[in-house]
XYZ file of C-alpha atoms in Angstrom:
204
model
C 97.876 96.468 113.573
C 97.238 98.666 110.538
C 93.750 99.981 109.774
C 92.897 101.005 106.224
C 91.470 104.454 105.550
C 89.493 105.559 102.511
C 92.828 106.363 100.851
C 93.402 102.683 100.031
C 90.883 103.062 97.214
C 93.122 103.728 94.213
C 91.580 104.450 90.836
C 94.564 105.592 88.767
C 95.075 103.918 85.423
C 97.410 100.950 85.664
C 97.059 100.555 89.418
C 97.550 97.071 90.845
C 95.397 96.482 93.916
C 94.451 93.574 96.141
C 91.041 94.976 97.058
C 91.558 96.473 100.507
C 88.671 98.518 101.861
C 88.310 101.193 104.518
C 88.305 99.621 107.968
C 90.211 96.492 106.968
C 92.796 95.508 109.577
C 96.089 93.821 108.708
C 99.426 93.371 110.396
C 102.479 95.068 108.931
C 103.767 91.633 107.916
C 100.578 90.857 105.991
C 100.686 94.217 104.226
C 104.358 93.795 103.305
C 103.630 90.407 101.758
C 100.785 91.836 99.660
C 102.966 94.750 98.578
C 106.164 92.907 97.732
C 104.685 89.755 96.200
C 101.726 91.218 94.315
C 102.709 94.894 93.939
C 99.474 95.878 95.686
C 99.303 99.686 95.556
C 96.573 99.766 98.207
C 98.839 97.835 100.588
C 101.525 100.481 99.997
C 99.118 103.209 101.144
C 98.118 101.130 104.180
C 101.778 100.755 105.177
C 102.592 104.410 104.527
C 99.751 105.694 106.690
C 100.318 103.098 109.388
C 104.058 103.686 109.692
C 104.348 107.352 108.766
C 101.025 108.673 110.030
C 100.233 109.970 106.558
C 101.336 109.356 102.989
C 103.058 112.749 102.976
C 105.069 112.021 106.118
C 106.002 108.571 104.878
C 107.259 109.996 101.583
C 109.409 112.448 103.532
C 110.865 109.427 105.335
C 111.431 107.704 101.979
C 113.261 110.723 100.592
C 115.409 111.096 103.705
C 116.368 107.416 103.558
C 117.127 107.627 99.840
C 119.486 110.547 100.407
C 121.165 108.702 103.273
C 121.826 105.801 100.896
C 123.305 108.115 98.278
C 120.283 107.847 95.980
C 120.497 111.533 95.112
C 118.658 111.366 91.786
C 115.387 110.107 93.239
C 112.354 111.887 94.646
C 109.244 110.154 95.946
C 105.772 111.639 96.390
C 103.803 108.409 96.867
C 104.546 104.978 98.355
C 103.526 102.892 95.341
C 105.257 104.424 92.333
C 102.243 105.439 90.276
C 103.034 108.215 87.820
C 103.690 111.747 89.054
C 105.976 114.357 87.492
C 107.689 114.848 90.858
C 108.178 111.116 91.458
C 111.310 109.749 89.819
C 114.397 107.574 90.234
C 117.303 106.075 88.299
C 118.704 102.616 87.677
C 121.649 103.295 89.983
C 119.432 104.616 92.760
C 117.244 101.512 92.506
C 120.399 99.427 92.880
C 121.372 101.366 96.015
C 117.906 100.963 97.535
C 117.730 97.253 96.709
C 121.225 96.723 98.103
C 120.042 98.155 101.416
C 116.713 96.310 101.430
C 118.296 92.871 101.014
C 120.153 93.356 104.293
C 116.827 92.595 105.994
C 115.981 88.904 106.232
C 112.222 89.500 106.137
C 112.591 91.340 102.823
C 114.676 88.530 101.315
C 112.159 85.951 102.497
C 109.139 87.759 101.068
C 110.618 88.539 97.631
C 111.469 84.834 97.276
C 107.814 83.745 97.545
C 105.704 82.871 94.499
C 102.351 83.216 96.276
C 100.838 84.152 99.627
C 97.587 83.381 101.417
C 96.441 85.121 104.571
C 93.330 85.966 106.582
C 92.588 89.473 107.854
C 89.525 91.222 109.298
C 87.200 93.806 107.782
C 85.672 96.778 109.611
C 82.977 94.532 111.101
C 85.484 91.976 112.363
C 84.586 89.397 109.716
C 87.412 87.244 108.403
C 88.543 87.753 104.811
C 90.909 85.350 103.094
C 93.108 86.522 100.255
C 95.590 84.768 97.989
C 97.997 86.699 95.797
C 100.558 85.523 93.283
C 103.958 86.931 92.443
C 104.223 89.424 89.594
C 107.736 88.088 88.883
C 107.696 85.886 85.767
C 110.748 83.957 86.969
C 108.711 82.711 89.928
C 105.524 81.755 88.086
C 107.076 79.768 85.256
C 106.735 82.366 82.514
C 110.468 83.114 82.221
C 113.644 81.127 82.799
C 117.025 82.513 83.871
C 120.242 81.526 82.094
C 121.997 78.326 83.133
C 123.943 78.711 86.361
C 121.857 81.636 87.646
C 119.487 81.229 90.591
C 116.791 83.865 91.065
C 116.473 84.836 94.726
C 113.760 87.456 94.341
C 112.958 90.852 92.977
C 110.481 93.677 92.649
C 108.502 94.501 89.553
C 107.031 97.859 88.626
C 104.853 98.879 85.709
C 103.326 102.187 84.632
C 102.646 103.764 81.263
C 105.384 106.316 81.919
C 108.037 103.966 83.307
C 107.242 100.945 81.173
C 107.959 97.493 82.560
C 110.666 97.483 85.234
C 112.388 94.870 87.379
C 115.001 94.982 90.130
C 116.322 91.461 90.648
C 118.492 89.622 93.166
C 120.227 86.493 91.891
C 123.322 84.388 92.540
C 125.788 82.473 90.408
C 127.195 78.963 90.852
C 129.771 80.313 93.328
C 126.917 81.714 95.452
C 127.955 85.279 94.614
C 124.982 87.672 94.709
C 124.081 90.118 91.954
C 121.572 92.945 91.691
C 120.276 93.562 88.172
C 118.001 96.379 87.015
C 115.991 96.778 83.816
C 113.710 99.773 83.286
C 111.436 101.165 80.565
C 110.911 97.903 78.706
C 108.104 98.193 76.159
C 106.459 94.865 77.048
C 106.507 92.453 79.965
C 107.847 89.600 77.847
C 110.629 91.841 76.539
C 111.486 92.847 80.095
C 112.390 89.263 80.932
C 114.202 88.723 77.642
C 116.347 91.762 78.438
C 116.876 90.675 82.037
C 117.937 87.168 81.009
C 120.359 88.651 78.476
C 121.807 90.804 81.248
C 122.051 87.843 83.622
C 123.842 85.861 80.920
C 126.722 88.350 81.202
C 127.470 87.142 84.727
C 130.724 85.220 84.649
C 131.560 86.295 81.104
């Protein structure tokens, strides 16, 4: 069981949160769903502190894992991706990280969901129900992939510095998987236009 500290209160511009408060208790599975489906930055902090003991220790673990995967042009100083001069990555490194993540069935299952509802407990033991929706336009009917392409899941990311970003897992009509990455799009709608144009190259 993970217990939220005061660090789950995130006030940075552009932060996406699900409203966790100090003392809230969630399982790791619940927190992963909130993070991966809704990009909840507060859930990222909850996971980092619960798994790593502190955000700093967890980021050290992230950096060690990235290097082990060959993602040598990345450096992480927070678990949620909000802007920091010392927090950076590349398209290729995101591909490497996604390629490793999809080896885990629980990750593939979560990134395929369009919404999630769960009940957790606050610091007084009272039940709190929360429903979150996917930030992936392909899953909420705001974007359509090219013919013959099935979207299996993905992870969005948006900050003023990085623009609108998406790492996507899809498959073609032969069931062959593909990982596609778009970064620094100037608008969310344009992100999906660019991604669909990229997906249209599959099989060409």
